[in-house]
Coordinates of N, CA and C in Angstrom, one line a residue:
X1 N 9.1 46.7 -24.0 CA 8.3 45.7 -24.7 C 8.7 44.3 -24.4
X2 N 10.1 44.1 -24.3 CA 10.5 42.7 -24.0 C 10.2 42.3 -22.6
X3 N 10.3 43.3 -21.7 CA 10.0 43.0 -20.3 C 8.5 42.7 -20.1
X4 N 7.7 43.4 -20.8 CA 6.2 43.2 -20.8 C 5.9 41.8 -21.4
X5 N 6.5 41.4 -22.5 CA 6.3 40.1 -23.1 C 6.7 39.0 -22.1
X6 N 7.9 39.2 -21.5 CA 8.4 38.2 -20.5 C 7.5 38.1 -19.3
X7 N 7.0 39.2 -18.8 CA 6.0 39.2 -17.7 C 4.8 38.5 -18.1
X8 N 4.2 38.7 -19.3 CA 3.0 38.0 -19.7 C 3.3 36.5 -19.7
X9 N 4.4 36.1 -20.3 CA 4.7 34.6 -20.4 C 4.8 34.0 -19.0
X10 N 5.5 34.7 -18.1 CA 5.6 34.2 -16.7 C 4.2 34.2 -16.0
X11 N 3.4 35.2 -16.2 CA 2.1 35.2 -15.6 C 1.2 34.0 -16.1
X12 N 1.2 33.8 -17.4 CA 0.4 32.7 -18.0 C 1.0 31.4 -17.5
X13 N 2.3 31.2 -17.5 CA 2.9 30.0 -16.9 C 2.5 29.7 -15.5
X14 N 2.5 30.8 -14.7 CA 2.1 30.7 -13.3 C 0.7 30.3 -13.1
X15 N -0.2 30.9 -13.9 CA -1.6 30.5 -13.9 C -1.9 29.1 -14.3
X16 N -1.2 28.6 -15.3 CA -1.3 27.2 -15.7 C -0.8 26.3 -14.7
X17 N 0.3 26.6 -14.0 CA 0.9 25.8 -13.0 C -0.1 25.7 -11.8
X18 N -0.7 26.8 -11.4 CA -1.6 26.8 -10.3 C -2.9 26.0 -10.6
X19 N -3.3 26.1 -11.8 CA -4.5 25.4 -12.3 C -4.2 23.9 -12.3
X20 N -3.0 23.5 -12.8 CA -2.7 22.1 -12.8 C -2.5 21.6 -11.3
X21 N -2.0 22.4 -10.4 CA -1.8 22.0 -9.0 C -3.2 21.7 -8.4
X22 N -4.1 22.7 -8.6 CA -5.5 22.5 -8.1 C -6.1 21.2 -8.6
X23 N -6.0 20.9 -9.9 CA -6.5 19.7 -10.4 C -5.9 18.5 -9.8
X24 N -4.6 18.5 -9.6 CA -3.8 17.4 -9.1 C -4.3 17.2 -7.6
X25 N -4.6 18.2 -6.9 CA -5.0 18.0 -5.5 C -6.4 17.5 -5.4
X26 N -7.2 17.6 -6.5 CA -8.6 17.1 -6.4 C -8.7 15.6 -7.0
X27 N -7.6 15.1 -7.4 CA -7.6 13.7 -8.0 C -7.9 12.7 -6.9
X28 N -8.7 11.7 -7.1 CA -9.0 10.6 -6.2 C -7.7 9.8 -6.0
X29 N -7.2 9.7 -4.8 CA -6.0 9.0 -4.6 C -6.2 7.5 -4.3
X30 N -7.5 7.1 -4.2 CA -7.8 5.7 -3.9 C -7.8 5.3 -2.5
X31 N -7.7 6.3 -1.6 CA -7.6 6.0 -0.1 C -8.1 7.2 0.6
X32 N -8.5 6.9 1.9 CA -9.0 7.9 2.8 C -7.9 8.9 3.1
X33 N -8.2 10.2 3.0 CA -7.2 11.3 3.3 C -7.5 12.0 4.5
X34 N -8.7 11.9 5.1 CA -9.0 12.6 6.3 C -9.4 11.6 7.4
X35 N -9.4 12.0 8.6 CA -9.8 11.2 9.8 C -9.0 9.9 9.9
X36 N -7.7 10.0 9.5 CA -6.8 8.8 9.7 C -5.6 9.3 10.5
X37 N -5.3 8.7 11.5 CA -4.1 9.0 12.3 C -3.1 7.9 12.1
X38 N -1.8 8.3 12.1 CA -0.7 7.3 12.0 C 0.2 7.4 13.2
X39 N 0.8 6.3 13.4 CA 1.8 6.2 14.5 C 2.9 5.4 14.0
X40 N 4.1 5.9 14.1 CA 5.3 5.2 13.6 C 6.0 4.6 14.8
X41 N 6.3 3.3 14.7 CA 6.9 2.6 15.8 C 8.3 2.1 15.4
X42 N 9.2 2.1 16.3 CA 10.5 1.5 16.0 C 10.9 0.6 17.3
X43 N 11.4 -0.6 17.0 CA 11.7 -1.5 18.1 C 13.2 -1.5 18.3
X44 N 13.6 -1.5 19.5 CA 15.0 -1.6 19.8 C 15.6 -3.0 19.4
X45 N 16.8 -3.0 19.1 CA 17.4 -4.3 18.7 C 17.3 -5.3 19.8
X46 N 17.2 -4.9 21.1 CA 17.1 -5.8 22.2 C 15.8 -6.7 22.1
X47 N 14.8 -6.1 21.4 CA 13.6 -6.9 21.2 C 13.8 -7.8 19.9
X48 N 14.9 -8.4 19.8 CA 15.2 -9.2 18.6 C 14.2 -10.3 18.2
X49 N 13.5 -10.9 19.2 CA 12.6 -11.9 19.0 C 11.4 -11.4 18.3
X50 N 11.1 -12.0 17.1 CA 9.9 -11.5 16.3 C 8.6 -11.7 17.1
X51 N 8.5 -12.8 17.8 CA 7.3 -13.0 18.6 C 7.0 -11.9 19.6
X52 N 8.1 -11.4 20.3 CA 7.9 -10.4 21.2 C 7.4 -9.1 20.5
X53 N 8.0 -8.8 19.4 CA 7.6 -7.6 18.6 C 6.1 -7.7 18.2
X54 N 5.7 -8.9 17.7 CA 4.3 -9.1 17.3 C 3.4 -9.0 18.5
X55 N 3.8 -9.5 19.6 CA 3.0 -9.4 20.8 C 2.8 -7.9 21.2
X56 N 3.8 -7.1 21.2 CA 3.8 -5.7 21.5 C 2.8 -5.0 20.5
X57 N 2.9 -5.3 19.3 CA 2.0 -4.7 18.3 C 0.6 -5.0 18.6
X58 N 0.3 -6.3 18.9 CA -1.1 -6.7 19.2 C -1.6 -6.0 20.4
X59 N -0.7 -5.8 21.4 CA -1.1 -5.1 22.7 C -1.5 -3.7 22.3
X60 N -0.7 -3.0 21.5 CA -0.9 -1.7 21.1 C -2.2 -1.5 20.3
X61 N -2.5 -2.5 19.4 CA -3.7 -2.5 18.6 C -4.9 -2.6 19.5
X62 N -4.8 -3.5 20.5 CA -6.0 -3.7 21.4 C -6.3 -2.4 22.2
X63 N -5.2 -1.7 22.6 CA -5.4 -0.4 23.3 C -6.0 0.6 22.4
X64 N -5.6 0.7 21.1 CA -6.1 1.6 20.2 C -7.6 1.4 19.9
X65 N -7.9 0.1 19.7 CA -9.3 -0.3 19.4 C -10.2 0.1 20.6
X66 N -9.7 0.2 21.8 CA -10.5 0.6 22.9 C -10.7 2.0 23.1
X67 N -10.0 2.8 22.4 CA -10.1 4.3 22.5 C -11.4 4.8 21.9
X68 N -12.0 5.8 22.6 CA -13.2 6.4 22.1 C -13.0 7.1 20.7
X69 N -13.9 6.9 19.8 CA -13.8 7.5 18.4 C -13.0 6.7 17.4
X70 N -12.3 5.6 17.9 CA -11.6 4.8 16.9 C -12.5 3.7 16.4
X71 N -12.6 3.7 15.0 CA -13.6 2.8 14.4 C -12.8 1.6 13.7
X72 N -11.6 1.8 13.4 CA -10.8 0.7 12.8 C -9.3 0.9 13.0
X73 N -8.6 -0.2 13.1 CA -7.1 -0.1 13.4 C -6.5 -1.1 12.5
X74 N -5.3 -0.7 11.9 CA -4.5 -1.6 11.1 C -3.1 -1.3 11.2
X75 N -2.2 -2.2 10.7 CA -0.8 -2.0 10.8 C -0.2 -2.2 9.4
X76 N 0.8 -1.4 9.0 CA 1.6 -1.7 7.8 C 3.0 -1.2 8.0
X77 N 3.9 -1.7 7.2 CA 5.3 -1.3 7.3 C 5.6 -0.1 6.6
X78 N 4.6 0.5 5.9 CA 4.8 1.7 5.1 C 3.4 2.3 4.9
X79 N 3.4 3.6 4.5 CA 2.1 4.2 4.2 C 2.1 4.4 2.6
X80 N 0.9 4.3 2.1 CA 0.8 4.6 0.6 C 1.3 6.0 0.3
X81 N 2.1 6.1 -0.7 CA 2.7 7.4 -1.1 C 3.6 7.9 0.0
X82 N 4.1 7.0 0.9 CA 4.9 7.4 2.0 C 6.4 7.6 1.5
X83 N 7.2 7.9 2.5 CA 8.6 8.2 2.2 C 9.4 7.0 2.0
X84 N 8.9 5.8 2.0 CA 9.6 4.6 1.7 C 9.5 3.7 2.9
X85 N 10.2 2.6 2.8 CA 10.2 1.6 3.9 C 9.7 0.2 3.4
X86 N 8.9 0.3 2.4 CA 8.5 -1.0 1.7 C 9.7 -1.5 0.9
X87 N 9.5 -2.5 0.2 CA 10.5 -3.2 -0.6 C 10.0 -3.2 -2.0
X88 N 10.9 -2.8 -3.0 CA 10.5 -3.0 -4.4 C 11.2 -4.3 -4.9
X89 N 10.4 -5.2 -5.4 CA 10.9 -6.5 -5.9 C 10.2 -6.8 -7.2
X90 N 10.9 -7.7 -8.0 CA 10.4 -8.2 -9.3 C 9.4 -9.2 -8.9
X91 N 8.3 -9.2 -9.7 CA 7.2 -10.2 -9.4 C 7.0 -11.1 -10.6
X92 N 6.8 -12.4 -10.4 CA 6.5 -13.3 -11.4 C 5.2 -14.0 -11.1
X93 N 4.3 -14.1 -12.1 CA 3.0 -14.7 -11.8 C 3.0 -16.1 -12.5
X94 N 2.1 -17.0 -12.1 CA 2.0 -18.3 -12.7 C 1.2 -18.2 -14.0
X95 N 0.6 -17.1 -14.4 CA 0.0 -16.9 -15.7 C 0.6 -15.7 -16.3
X96 N 0.8 -15.7 -17.6 CA 1.2 -14.5 -18.3 C 2.6 -14.1 -17.9
X97 N 3.1 -13.2 -18.7 CA 4.4 -12.6 -18.4 C 4.3 -11.2 -18.8
X98 N 4.9 -10.2 -18.1 CA 4.8 -8.9 -18.5 C 5.7 -8.7 -19.8
X99 N 5.2 -7.8 -20.6 CA 6.0 -7.6 -21.9 C 7.1 -6.6 -21.6
X100 N 8.2 -6.8 -22.2 CA 9.4 -5.8 -22.0 C 10.2 -6.2 -20.8
X101 N 10.8 -5.2 -20.2 CA 11.7 -5.3 -19.1 C 10.9 -5.7 -17.8
X102 N 11.5 -6.4 -16.9 CA 10.8 -6.8 -15.7 C 10.4 -5.5 -14.9
X103 N 9.2 -5.5 -14.4 CA 8.7 -4.3 -13.6 C 8.8 -4.7 -12.2
X104 N 9.2 -3.7 -11.4 CA 9.3 -4.0 -9.9 C 8.0 -3.4 -9.3
X105 N 7.5 -4.2 -8.3 CA 6.4 -3.8 -7.5 C 6.9 -3.4 -6.1
X106 N 6.1 -2.5 -5.5 CA 6.4 -2.1 -4.1 C 5.7 -3.1 -3.1
X107 N 6.5 -3.8 -2.4 CA 5.9 -4.8 -1.5 C 5.7 -4.2 -0.1
X108 N 4.5 -4.3 0.5 CA 4.3 -3.9 1.8 C 3.7 -5.0 2.6
X109 N 3.8 -5.0 3.9 CA 3.2 -5.9 4.8 C 2.1 -5.2 5.5
X110 N 0.9 -5.8 5.6 CA -0.3 -5.2 6.3 C -1.0 -6.2 7.1
X111 N -1.8 -5.6 8.1 CA -2.6 -6.5 8.9 C -4.0 -6.4 8.5
X112 N -4.8 -7.4 9.1 CA -6.3 -7.2 8.9 C -6.7 -5.8 9.4
X113 N -7.6 -5.2 8.8 CA -8.1 -3.9 9.2 C -7.4 -2.7 8.4
X114 N -6.2 -3.0 7.8 CA -5.5 -1.9 7.2 C -6.3 -1.3 6.0
X115 N -6.9 -2.1 5.2 CA -7.6 -1.6 4.0 C -8.8 -0.8 4.5
X116 N -9.5 -1.2 5.6 CA -10.6 -0.5 6.1 C -10.2 0.8 6.7
X117 N -9.1 0.9 7.4 CA -8.6 2.1 8.0 C -8.2 3.1 6.9
X118 N -7.5 2.7 5.9 CA -7.1 3.5 4.8 C -8.1 3.8 3.8
X119 N -9.3 3.1 3.8 CA -10.3 3.4 2.9 C -10.0 3.0 1.5
X120 N -9.1 2.0 1.4 CA -8.7 1.5 0.1 C -9.7 0.5 -0.4
X121 N -10.2 0.8 -1.6 CA -11.3 -0.1 -2.2 C -10.8 -1.4 -2.6
X122 N -11.5 -2.5 -2.2 CA -11.1 -3.8 -2.7 C -12.0 -4.1 -3.9
X123 N -11.4 -4.3 -5.1 CA -12.1 -4.5 -6.3 C -12.6 -6.0 -6.4
X124 N -11.7 -6.9 -6.0 CA -12.1 -8.4 -6.1 C -11.4 -9.1 -5.0
X125 N -12.0 -10.2 -4.6 CA -11.4 -11.1 -3.6 C -11.8 -10.6 -2.2
X126 N -10.8 -10.8 -1.3 CA -11.0 -10.5 0.1 C -9.8 -9.7 0.6
X127 N -9.9 -9.2 1.8 CA -8.8 -8.6 2.5 C -8.2 -9.6 3.4
X128 N -7.2 -9.2 4.2 CA -6.5 -10.1 5.1 C -7.4 -10.4 6.3
X129 N -7.2 -11.6 6.8 CA -7.9 -12.0 8.0 C -6.9 -12.4 9.1
X130 N -7.4 -12.6 10.3 CA -6.5 -13.0 11.4 C -5.9 -14.4 11.1
X131 N -6.6 -15.2 10.3 CA -6.1 -16.5 9.9 C -4.8 -16.4 9.0
X132 N -4.6 -15.2 8.4 CA -3.5 -15.1 7.5 C -2.2 -14.6 8.3
X133 N -1.9 -15.5 9.3 CA -0.7 -15.1 10.1 C 0.6 -15.8 9.6
X134 N 1.6 -15.7 10.3 CA 2.9 -16.2 9.8 C 3.0 -17.7 9.7
X135 N 2.0 -18.4 10.3 CA 2.0 -19.9 10.2 C 1.2 -20.4 9.0
X136 N 0.3 -19.5 8.5 CA -0.6 -19.9 7.4 C 0.2 -19.7 6.0
X137 N -0.4 -20.3 5.0 CA 0.2 -20.1 3.6 C 0.2 -18.6 3.3
X138 N 1.3 -18.2 2.6 CA 1.4 -16.8 2.3 C 0.4 -16.3 1.3
X139 N -0.2 -15.2 1.6 CA -1.2 -14.6 0.7 C -0.9 -13.1 0.4
X140 N -1.4 -12.6 -0.7 CA -1.1 -11.2 -1.1 C -2.4 -10.6 -1.7
X141 N -2.4 -9.3 -1.5 CA -3.4 -8.5 -2.2 C -2.6 -7.6 -3.2
X142 N -2.9 -7.6 -4.5 CA -2.2 -6.9 -5.5 C -3.0 -5.7 -5.9
X143 N -2.3 -4.7 -6.4 CA -3.1 -3.5 -6.9 C -3.7 -3.9 -8.3
X144 N -4.7 -3.2 -8.7 CA -5.3 -3.5 -10.0 C -4.3 -3.3 -11.1
X145 N -3.4 -2.4 -11.0 CA -2.4 -2.2 -12.0 C -1.4 -3.3 -12.1
X146 N -1.0 -3.8 -11.0 CA 0.0 -5.0 -11.0 C -0.7 -6.2 -11.5
X147 N -2.0 -6.4 -11.1 CA -2.7 -7.6 -11.5 C -2.9 -7.6 -13.0
X148 N -3.2 -6.4 -13.6 CA -3.4 -6.3 -15.0 C -2.1 -6.6 -15.8
X149 N -1.0 -6.1 -15.2 CA 0.3 -6.2 -15.8 C 0.8 -7.7 -15.8
X150 N 0.6 -8.4 -14.7 CA 1.1 -9.7 -14.6 C 0.2 -10.8 -14.9
X151 N -1.1 -10.5 -14.9 CA -2.1 -11.5 -15.3 C -3.0 -10.9 -16.3
X152 N -2.5 -10.6 -17.5 CA -3.3 -9.9 -18.5 C -4.5 -10.7 -18.9
X153 N -5.7 -10.1 -18.8 CA -6.9 -10.7 -19.2 C -7.4 -11.8 -18.3
X154 N -6.8 -12.0 -17.1 CA -7.2 -13.0 -16.2 C -7.4 -12.4 -14.8
X155 N -8.4 -12.8 -14.1 CA -8.5 -12.4 -12.7 C -7.4 -12.9 -11.9
X156 N -6.5 -12.1 -11.2 CA -5.4 -12.6 -10.5 C -5.7 -13.3 -9.2
X157 N -7.0 -13.2 -8.7 CA -7.4 -13.9 -7.5 C -7.3 -15.4 -7.7
X158 N -6.6 -16.0 -6.8 CA -6.4 -17.5 -6.9 C -5.1 -17.9 -7.5
X159 N -4.5 -17.0 -8.3 CA -3.3 -17.3 -8.9 C -2.1 -17.0 -8.0
X160 N -1.0 -17.6 -8.2 CA 0.2 -17.4 -7.4 C 1.2 -16.5 -8.0
X161 N 1.9 -15.8 -7.1 CA 3.0 -15.0 -7.6 C 4.2 -15.4 -6.8
X162 N 5.4 -15.0 -7.3 CA 6.6 -15.2 -6.6 C 7.4 -13.9 -6.6
X163 N 7.9 -13.5 -5.4 CA 8.6 -12.3 -5.3 C 10.1 -12.6 -5.3
X164 N 10.8 -12.3 -4.3 CA 12.3 -12.5 -4.3 C 12.7 -13.9 -3.9
X165 N 11.8 -14.8 -3.7 CA 12.2 -16.2 -3.4 C 11.3 -17.1 -4.2
X166 N 11.5 -18.4 -4.1 CA 10.6 -19.3 -4.8 C 9.4 -19.7 -4.1
X167 N 9.1 -19.0 -3.0 CA 7.9 -19.3 -2.2 C 6.7 -18.8 -3.0
X168 N 5.7 -19.6 -3.2 CA 4.5 -19.2 -3.9 C 3.6 -18.5 -3.0
X169 N 3.1 -17.3 -3.4 CA 2.2 -16.5 -2.6 C 0.8 -16.5 -3.4
X170 N -0.3 -16.9 -2.8 CA -1.5 -16.9 -3.4 C -2.2 -15.5 -3.3
X171 N -2.6 -15.0 -4.5 CA -3.3 -13.7 -4.5 C -4.8 -13.9 -4.1
X172 N -5.2 -13.2 -3.0 CA -6.5 -13.3 -2.4 C -7.4 -12.1 -2.7
X173 N -6.8 -11.0 -3.2 CA -7.5 -9.8 -3.5 C -6.8 -8.9 -4.4
X174 N -7.7 -8.0 -5.0 CA -7.2 -7.0 -5.9 C -7.7 -5.6 -5.4
X175 N -6.8 -4.7 -5.1 CA -7.2 -3.4 -4.6 C -7.2 -2.4 -5.7
X176 N -7.9 -1.3 -5.4 CA -7.9 -0.1 -6.3 C -6.6 0.6 -6.3

């Protein structure tokens, strides 16, 4: 009798776990999950000059854009829900303050075209453009969750944030 009861408990638990897993797999992740290819690049230390690395990336992007079937190309230092590589930093906004302990956001660097490639919905503002290079004023696109947390009741677009330095970064967009 005890073995039968234990078997029933394990069977019900397994069914519930499988049902939860199936529901979890059908949740909208907010990005394209199919028809996206990724390529990981590592540069040798010999290519220490940032300009040379950026030039190599641009050359690679130009070649990828020319490939048949490629509709969009973008670059980022990490993938959403990836194994890491981005940086988690405390964020301060010029409006509002988060309640409680400081919350850390995951900072990523991305190129124009990244949001299009990944199918990440832009809720407000704009995406990155070629004018947003290293010589231009710093701009950011924040997630809707971070925008709500750091600019409660206010549209974050146009407001500035500061990450690990005192450099003001203007928010130009809010992503899903």
